[in-house]
Short mmCIF file of C-alpha atoms and ligand atoms in Angstrom, two decimals:
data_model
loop_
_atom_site.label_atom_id
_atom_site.label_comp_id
_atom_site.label_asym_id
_atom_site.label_seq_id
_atom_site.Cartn_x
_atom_site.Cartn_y
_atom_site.Cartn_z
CA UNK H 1 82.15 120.19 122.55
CA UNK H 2 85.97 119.72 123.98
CA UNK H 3 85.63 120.55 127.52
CA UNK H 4 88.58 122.00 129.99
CA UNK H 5 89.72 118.37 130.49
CA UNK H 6 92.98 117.66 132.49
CA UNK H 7 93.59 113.70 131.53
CA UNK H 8 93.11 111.72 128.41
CA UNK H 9 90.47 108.56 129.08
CA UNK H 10 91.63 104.88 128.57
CA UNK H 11 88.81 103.09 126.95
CA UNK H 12 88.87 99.03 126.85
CA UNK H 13 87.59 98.39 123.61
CA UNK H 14 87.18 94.66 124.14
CA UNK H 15 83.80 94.27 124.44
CA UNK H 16 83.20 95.93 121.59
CA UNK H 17 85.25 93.93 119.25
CA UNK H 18 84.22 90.95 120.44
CA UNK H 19 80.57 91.98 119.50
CA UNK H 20 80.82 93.67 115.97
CA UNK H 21 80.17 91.02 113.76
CA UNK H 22 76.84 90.58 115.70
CA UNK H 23 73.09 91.96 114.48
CA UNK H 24 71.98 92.98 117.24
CA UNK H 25 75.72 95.00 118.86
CA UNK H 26 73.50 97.96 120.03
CA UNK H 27 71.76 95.75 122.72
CA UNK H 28 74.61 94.11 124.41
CA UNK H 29 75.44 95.65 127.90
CA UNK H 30 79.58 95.10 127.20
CA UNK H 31 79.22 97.21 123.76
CA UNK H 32 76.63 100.17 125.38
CA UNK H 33 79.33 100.70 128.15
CA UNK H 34 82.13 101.21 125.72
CA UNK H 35 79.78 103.32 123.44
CA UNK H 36 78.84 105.87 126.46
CA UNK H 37 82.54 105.86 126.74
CA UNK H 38 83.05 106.86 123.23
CA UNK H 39 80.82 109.01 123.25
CA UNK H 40 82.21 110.69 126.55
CA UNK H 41 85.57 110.87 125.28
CA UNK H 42 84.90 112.19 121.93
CA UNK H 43 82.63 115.42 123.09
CA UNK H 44 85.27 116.13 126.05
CA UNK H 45 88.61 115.30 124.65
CA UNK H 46 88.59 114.18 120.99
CA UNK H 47 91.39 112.39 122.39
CA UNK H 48 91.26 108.63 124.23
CA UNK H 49 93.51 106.01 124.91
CA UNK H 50 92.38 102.49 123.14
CA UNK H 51 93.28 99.43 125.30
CA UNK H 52 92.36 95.59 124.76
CA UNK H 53 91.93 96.49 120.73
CA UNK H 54 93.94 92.93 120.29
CA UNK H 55 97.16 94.12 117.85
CA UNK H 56 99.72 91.84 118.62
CA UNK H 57 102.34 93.98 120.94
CA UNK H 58 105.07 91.97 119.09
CA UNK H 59 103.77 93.80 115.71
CA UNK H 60 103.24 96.99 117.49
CA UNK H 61 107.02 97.12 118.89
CA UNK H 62 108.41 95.91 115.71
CA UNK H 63 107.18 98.51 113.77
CA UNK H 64 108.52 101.28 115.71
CA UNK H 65 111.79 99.31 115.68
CA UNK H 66 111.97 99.68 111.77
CA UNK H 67 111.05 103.05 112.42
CA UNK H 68 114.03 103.43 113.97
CA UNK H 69 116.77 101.14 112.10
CA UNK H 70 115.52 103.34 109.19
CA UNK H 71 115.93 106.42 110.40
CA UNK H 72 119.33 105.60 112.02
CA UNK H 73 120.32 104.83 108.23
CA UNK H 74 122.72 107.35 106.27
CA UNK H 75 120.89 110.50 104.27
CA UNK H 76 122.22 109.04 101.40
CA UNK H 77 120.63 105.75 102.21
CA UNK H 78 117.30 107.19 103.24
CA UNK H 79 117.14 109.80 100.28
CA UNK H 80 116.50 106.57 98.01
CA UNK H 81 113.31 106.53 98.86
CA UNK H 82 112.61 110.68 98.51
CA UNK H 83 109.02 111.84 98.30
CA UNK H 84 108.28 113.86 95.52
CA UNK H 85 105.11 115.68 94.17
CA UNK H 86 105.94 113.03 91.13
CA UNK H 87 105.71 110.34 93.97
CA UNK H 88 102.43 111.00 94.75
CA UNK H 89 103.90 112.62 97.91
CA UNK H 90 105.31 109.14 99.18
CA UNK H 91 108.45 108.02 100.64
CA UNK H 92 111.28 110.11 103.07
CA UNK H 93 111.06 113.48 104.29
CA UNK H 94 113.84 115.26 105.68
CA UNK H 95 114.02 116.81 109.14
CA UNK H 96 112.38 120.61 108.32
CA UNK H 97 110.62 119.45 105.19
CA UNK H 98 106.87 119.40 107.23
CA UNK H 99 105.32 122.80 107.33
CA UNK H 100 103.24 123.45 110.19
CA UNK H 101 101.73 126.76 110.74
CA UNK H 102 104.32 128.63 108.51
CA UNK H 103 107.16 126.78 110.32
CA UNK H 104 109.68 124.10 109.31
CA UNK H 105 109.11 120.64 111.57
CA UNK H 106 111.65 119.11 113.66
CA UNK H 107 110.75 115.50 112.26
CA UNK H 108 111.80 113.25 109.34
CA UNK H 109 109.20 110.72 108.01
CA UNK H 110 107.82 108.06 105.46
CA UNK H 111 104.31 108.83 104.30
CA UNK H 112 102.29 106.38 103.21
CA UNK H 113 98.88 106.11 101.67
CA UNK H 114 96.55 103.24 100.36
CA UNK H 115 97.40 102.91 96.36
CA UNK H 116 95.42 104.94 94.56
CA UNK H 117 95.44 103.71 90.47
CA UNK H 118 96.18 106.45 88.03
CA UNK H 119 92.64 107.41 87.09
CA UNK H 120 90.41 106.08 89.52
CA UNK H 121 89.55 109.62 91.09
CA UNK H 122 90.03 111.45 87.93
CA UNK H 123 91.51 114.96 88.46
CA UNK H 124 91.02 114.33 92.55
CA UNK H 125 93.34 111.72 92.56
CA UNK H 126 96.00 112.79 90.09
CA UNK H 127 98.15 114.12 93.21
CA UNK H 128 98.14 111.14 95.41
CA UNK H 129 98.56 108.20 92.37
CA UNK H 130 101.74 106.04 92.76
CA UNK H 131 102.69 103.37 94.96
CA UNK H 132 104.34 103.41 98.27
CA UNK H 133 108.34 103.60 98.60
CA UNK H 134 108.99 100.78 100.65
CA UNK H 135 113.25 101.05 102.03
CA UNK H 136 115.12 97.55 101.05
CA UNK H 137 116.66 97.93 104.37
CA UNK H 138 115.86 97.07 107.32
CA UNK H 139 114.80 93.93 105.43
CA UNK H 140 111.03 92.87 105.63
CA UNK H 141 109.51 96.63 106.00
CA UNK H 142 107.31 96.51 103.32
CA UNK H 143 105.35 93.33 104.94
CA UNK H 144 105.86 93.91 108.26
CA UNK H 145 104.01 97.40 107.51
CA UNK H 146 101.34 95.98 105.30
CA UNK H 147 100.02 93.32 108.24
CA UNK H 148 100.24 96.18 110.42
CA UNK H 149 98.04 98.51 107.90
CA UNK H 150 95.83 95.42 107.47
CA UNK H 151 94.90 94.90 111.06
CA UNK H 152 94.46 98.59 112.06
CA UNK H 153 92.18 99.39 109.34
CA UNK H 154 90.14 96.08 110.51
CA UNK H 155 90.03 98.09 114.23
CA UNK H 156 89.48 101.65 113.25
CA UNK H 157 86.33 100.29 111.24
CA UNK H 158 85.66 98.36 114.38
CA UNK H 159 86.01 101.73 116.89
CA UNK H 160 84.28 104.03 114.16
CA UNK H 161 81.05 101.47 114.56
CA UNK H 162 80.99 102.02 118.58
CA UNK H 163 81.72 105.64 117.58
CA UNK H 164 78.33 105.41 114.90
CA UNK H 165 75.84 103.96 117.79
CA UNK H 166 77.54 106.60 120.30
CA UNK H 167 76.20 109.52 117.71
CA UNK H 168 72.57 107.78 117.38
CA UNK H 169 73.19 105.96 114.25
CA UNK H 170 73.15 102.52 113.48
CA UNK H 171 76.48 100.83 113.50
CA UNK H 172 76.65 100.58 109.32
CA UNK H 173 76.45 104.20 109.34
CA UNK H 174 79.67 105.02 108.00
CA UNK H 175 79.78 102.22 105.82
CA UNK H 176 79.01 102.26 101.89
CA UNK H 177 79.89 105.08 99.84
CA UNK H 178 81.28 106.92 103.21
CA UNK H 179 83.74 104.79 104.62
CA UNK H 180 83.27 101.24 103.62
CA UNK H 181 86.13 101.86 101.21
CA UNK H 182 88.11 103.47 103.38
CA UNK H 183 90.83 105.42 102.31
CA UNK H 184 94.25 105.36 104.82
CA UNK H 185 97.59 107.31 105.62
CA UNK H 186 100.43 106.30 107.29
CA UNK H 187 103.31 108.04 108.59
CA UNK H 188 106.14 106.49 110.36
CA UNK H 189 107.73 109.97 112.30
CA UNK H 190 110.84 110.51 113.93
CA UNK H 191 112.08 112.87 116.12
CA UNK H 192 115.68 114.35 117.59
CA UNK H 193 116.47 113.91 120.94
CA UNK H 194 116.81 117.58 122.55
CA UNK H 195 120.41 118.96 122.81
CA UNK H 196 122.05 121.21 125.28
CA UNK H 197 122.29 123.90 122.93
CA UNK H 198 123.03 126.46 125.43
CA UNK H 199 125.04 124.40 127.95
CA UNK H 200 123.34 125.01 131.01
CA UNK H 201 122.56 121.04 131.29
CA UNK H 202 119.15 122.02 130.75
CA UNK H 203 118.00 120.97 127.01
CA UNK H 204 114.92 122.23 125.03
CA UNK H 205 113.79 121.26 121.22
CA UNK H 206 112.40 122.87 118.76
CA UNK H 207 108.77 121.98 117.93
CA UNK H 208 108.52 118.07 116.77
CA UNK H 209 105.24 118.89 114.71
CA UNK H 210 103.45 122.10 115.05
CA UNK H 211 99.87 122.39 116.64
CA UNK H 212 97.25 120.59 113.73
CA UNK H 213 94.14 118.79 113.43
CA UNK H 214 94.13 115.48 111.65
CA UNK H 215 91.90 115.39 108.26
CA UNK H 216 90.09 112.10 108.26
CA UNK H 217 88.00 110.28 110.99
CA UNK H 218 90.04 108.55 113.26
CA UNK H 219 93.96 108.65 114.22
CA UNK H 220 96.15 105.26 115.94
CA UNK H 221 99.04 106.41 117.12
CA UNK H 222 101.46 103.87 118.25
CA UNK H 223 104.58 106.08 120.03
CA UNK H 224 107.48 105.08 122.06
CA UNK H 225 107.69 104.13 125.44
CA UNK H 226 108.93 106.40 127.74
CA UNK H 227 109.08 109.84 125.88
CA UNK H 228 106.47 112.00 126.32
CA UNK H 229 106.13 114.52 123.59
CA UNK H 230 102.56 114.50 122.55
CA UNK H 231 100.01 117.17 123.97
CA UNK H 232 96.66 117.88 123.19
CA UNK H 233 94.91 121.50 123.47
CA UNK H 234 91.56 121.78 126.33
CA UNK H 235 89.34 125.03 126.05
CA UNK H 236 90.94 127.03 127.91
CA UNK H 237 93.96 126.47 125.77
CA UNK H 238 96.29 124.37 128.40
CA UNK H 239 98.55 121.75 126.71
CA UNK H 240 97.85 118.15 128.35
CA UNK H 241 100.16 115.22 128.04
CA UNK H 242 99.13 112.35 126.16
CA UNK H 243 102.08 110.51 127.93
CA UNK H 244 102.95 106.97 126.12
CA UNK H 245 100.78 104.24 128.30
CA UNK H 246 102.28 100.70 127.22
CA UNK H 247 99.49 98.30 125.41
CA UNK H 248 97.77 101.41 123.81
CA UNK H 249 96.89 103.67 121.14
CA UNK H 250 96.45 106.92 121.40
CA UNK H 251 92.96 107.46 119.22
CA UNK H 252 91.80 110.61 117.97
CA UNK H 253 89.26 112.37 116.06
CA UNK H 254 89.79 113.58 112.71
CA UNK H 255 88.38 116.80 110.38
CA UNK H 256 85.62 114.74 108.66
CA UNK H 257 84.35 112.89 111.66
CA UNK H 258 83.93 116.93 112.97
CA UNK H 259 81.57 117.60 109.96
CA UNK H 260 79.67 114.33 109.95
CA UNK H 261 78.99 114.59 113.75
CA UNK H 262 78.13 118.71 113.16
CA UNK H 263 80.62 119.54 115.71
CA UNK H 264 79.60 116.98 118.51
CA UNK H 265 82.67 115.95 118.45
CA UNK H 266 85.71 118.04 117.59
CA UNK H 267 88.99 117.61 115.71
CA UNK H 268 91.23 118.35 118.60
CA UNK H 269 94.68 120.27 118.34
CA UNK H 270 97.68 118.61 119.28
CA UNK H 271 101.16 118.96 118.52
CA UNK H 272 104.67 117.42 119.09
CA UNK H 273 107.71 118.13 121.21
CA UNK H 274 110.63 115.69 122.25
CA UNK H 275 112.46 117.47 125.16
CA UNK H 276 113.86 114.07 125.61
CA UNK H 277 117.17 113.61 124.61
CA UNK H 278 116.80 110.26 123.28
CA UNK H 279 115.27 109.71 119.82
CA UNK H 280 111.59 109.40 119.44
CA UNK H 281 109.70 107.04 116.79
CA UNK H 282 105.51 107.64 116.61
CA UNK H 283 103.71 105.72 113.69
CA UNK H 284 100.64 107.51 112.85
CA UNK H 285 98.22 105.68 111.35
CA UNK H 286 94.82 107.69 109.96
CA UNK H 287 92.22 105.79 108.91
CA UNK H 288 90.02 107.70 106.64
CA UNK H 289 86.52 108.30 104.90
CA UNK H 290 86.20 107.22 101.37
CA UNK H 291 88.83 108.77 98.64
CA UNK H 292 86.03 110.67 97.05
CA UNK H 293 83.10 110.44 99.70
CA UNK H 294 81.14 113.85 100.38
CA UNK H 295 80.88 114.87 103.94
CA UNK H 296 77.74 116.69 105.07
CA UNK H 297 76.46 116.64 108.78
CA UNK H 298 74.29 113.50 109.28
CA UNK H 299 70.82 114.22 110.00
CA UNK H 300 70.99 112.69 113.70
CA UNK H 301 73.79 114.88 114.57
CA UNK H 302 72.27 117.98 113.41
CA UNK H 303 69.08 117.27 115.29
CA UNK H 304 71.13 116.97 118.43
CA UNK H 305 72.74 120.18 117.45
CA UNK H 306 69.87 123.07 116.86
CA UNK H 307 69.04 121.58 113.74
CA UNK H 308 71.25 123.75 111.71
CA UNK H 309 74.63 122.74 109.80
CA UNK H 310 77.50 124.13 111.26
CA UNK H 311 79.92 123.50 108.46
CA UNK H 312 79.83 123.61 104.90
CA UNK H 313 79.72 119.97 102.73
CA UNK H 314 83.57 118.91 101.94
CA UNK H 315 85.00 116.31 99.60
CA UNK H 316 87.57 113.83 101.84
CA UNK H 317 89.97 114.01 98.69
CA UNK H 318 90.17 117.35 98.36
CA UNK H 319 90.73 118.30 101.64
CA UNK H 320 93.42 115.76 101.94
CA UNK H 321 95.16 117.00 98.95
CA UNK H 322 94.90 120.71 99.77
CA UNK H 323 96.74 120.11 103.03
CA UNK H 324 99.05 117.35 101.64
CA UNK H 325 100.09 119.88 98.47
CA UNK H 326 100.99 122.25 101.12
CA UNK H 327 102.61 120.77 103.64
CA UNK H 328 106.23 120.43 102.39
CA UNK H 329 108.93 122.91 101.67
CA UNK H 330 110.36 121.15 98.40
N1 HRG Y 1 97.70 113.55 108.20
C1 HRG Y 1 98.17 114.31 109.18
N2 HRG Y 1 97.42 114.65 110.18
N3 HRG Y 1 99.41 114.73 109.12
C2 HRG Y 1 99.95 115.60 110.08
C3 HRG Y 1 101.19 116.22 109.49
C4 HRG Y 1 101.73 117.35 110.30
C5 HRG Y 1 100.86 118.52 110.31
C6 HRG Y 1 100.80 119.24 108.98
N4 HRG Y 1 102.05 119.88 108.66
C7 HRG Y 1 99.71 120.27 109.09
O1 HRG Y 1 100.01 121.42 109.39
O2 HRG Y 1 98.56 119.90 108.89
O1 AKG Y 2 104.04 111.90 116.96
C1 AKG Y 2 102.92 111.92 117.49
O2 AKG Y 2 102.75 111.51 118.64
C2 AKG Y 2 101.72 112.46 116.76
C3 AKG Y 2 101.96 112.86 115.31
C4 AKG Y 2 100.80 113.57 114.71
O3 AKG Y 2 100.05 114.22 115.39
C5 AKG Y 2 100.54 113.47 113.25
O4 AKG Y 2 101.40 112.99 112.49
O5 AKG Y 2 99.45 113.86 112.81
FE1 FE2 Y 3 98.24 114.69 114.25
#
């Protein structure tokens, strides 16, 4: 259960990843600690800070740099690449174009998701189908974004197995027909700098995303350094700072992880504001259950819960779509 917490936890994730790939994981000391951690973090918080998860910090910077030569672009330019419902909701966004709780979005964005293949979900599917609109310029986005998709889907597998043993389970838990084809999002966000609207010298912004959950089982989010703007909600409804910490990711948990773990660990809210006045890139990275997996609290978690469910069965897909079909003013 979240918990009146006052600071986000750093967790070094380092001896975890250096043991996945091994049987017997669950017994090393190294992995255990980072698991208690996970498990710490997740009931408290939802919210942790991932050190020592080994993406290159070249990679990391350089995708928030495309972020930005993009976004510095002309409309005209970045309206080449406009998401449309006949897009499969991929490609640009325009500042305002993001609903969140009834109210227009003070960010622009490229979504992303993995490909889905016209037909492979049947009706499920039909919204998301198309491929990703990649911009020409900058030059080398497309690849530079695919590595980076590449390696955090290898880590979020990686975290969600610490996050398995930390519920009870056995590390494979959430692989096979829940997550072992895992289904991903990406969004590469940008936000205004704050203006002195009223010319006292003192600026304040609009809101940069309103307060949400995330829908799948684990966020990455890879921000600028510098700019705080991202705050989580505690119990007692206080907004806390996840400020940007150099070398990390902020790492939290999604809808479906809520459901699975029967409300041991919660799909925090958080939300967005740049007060800054300089420009602010985040790349959001949400690495998800299976397209079509069904989500029903696992049997461990219940037990550790008062042995009843706490939340109806849900289909990944379909909540994904359902939010995605109406999240845009078009
Ligand atoms: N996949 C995620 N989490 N996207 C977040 C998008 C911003 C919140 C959205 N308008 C909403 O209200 O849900
Ligand atoms: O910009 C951020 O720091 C977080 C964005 C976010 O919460 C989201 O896109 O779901
Ligand atoms: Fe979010």
């Amino acid at each position: 259960m979240a918990s009146n917490f006052k600071f986000i936890p750093i967790i070094d994730v380092s001896p975890l990843l250096a043991k996945c790939s091994d049987p017997l994981m669950d017994e090393d000391q190294g992995v255990s600690e980072v698991v208690e951690q996970l498990d710490r973090a997740c009931k408290e918080a939802g919210f942790f800070y991932v050190k020592g998860h080994g993406i290159p910090d070249s990679l990391v910077q350089d995708v928030r740099e495309l972020s930005h030569k993009f976004f510095d672009l002309p409309y005209e330019e970045k309206l080449k690449i406009k998401m449309t419902p006949a897009s499969g909701y991929r490609g640009y966004q325009r500042i305002g174009e993001n609903i969140s709780q009834g109210k227009p979005d003070m960010h622009e964005a490229i979504d992303c998701y993995k490909e889905l293949k016209p037909g492979s979900y049947g009706a499920l599917g039909k919204p998301l189908e198309g491929a990703n609109k990649w911009p020409d310029n900058p030059a080398n986005f497309d690849s530079v974004m695919e590595e980076y998709i590449t390696l955090l889907t290898d880590l979020a597998r990686n975290i969600m197995r610490g996050i398995a043993l930390a519920l009870g389970a056995s590390p494979n838990e959430f692989e096979g027909e829940k997550a072992g084809d895992p289904f991903w999002v990406m969004r590469l966000i940008g936000y205004p700098g704050a203006f002195d609207a009223n010319g006292s010298g003192m600026a304040e912004n609009d809101i940069g995303c309103g307060a949400h959950t995330d829908y799948g089982l684990l966020t990455l989010v890879n921000q600028d350094e510098n700019i705080p703007a991202l705050q989580v909600r505690n119990m007692s409804g206080e907004w806390i700072w996840a400020v940007p910490i150099p070398g990390t990711f902020v790492c939290n948990i999604g809808d479906m992880l809520k459901i699975w773990s029967n409300g041991l660990y919660q799909s925090t809210l958080h939300r967005v504001i740049n007060n800054s006045p300089k420009y602010r890139v985040s790349v959001a990275f949400f690495y998800e259950p299976n397209f079509d997996a069904l989500i029903e609290p696992l049997e461990c978690c219940k037990q550790k819960t008062g042995g009843i469910e706490k939340y109806e069965g849900a289909v990944y897909g379909e909540h994904l779509v359902s939010k995605v079909t109406t999240n845009f003013v078009m």
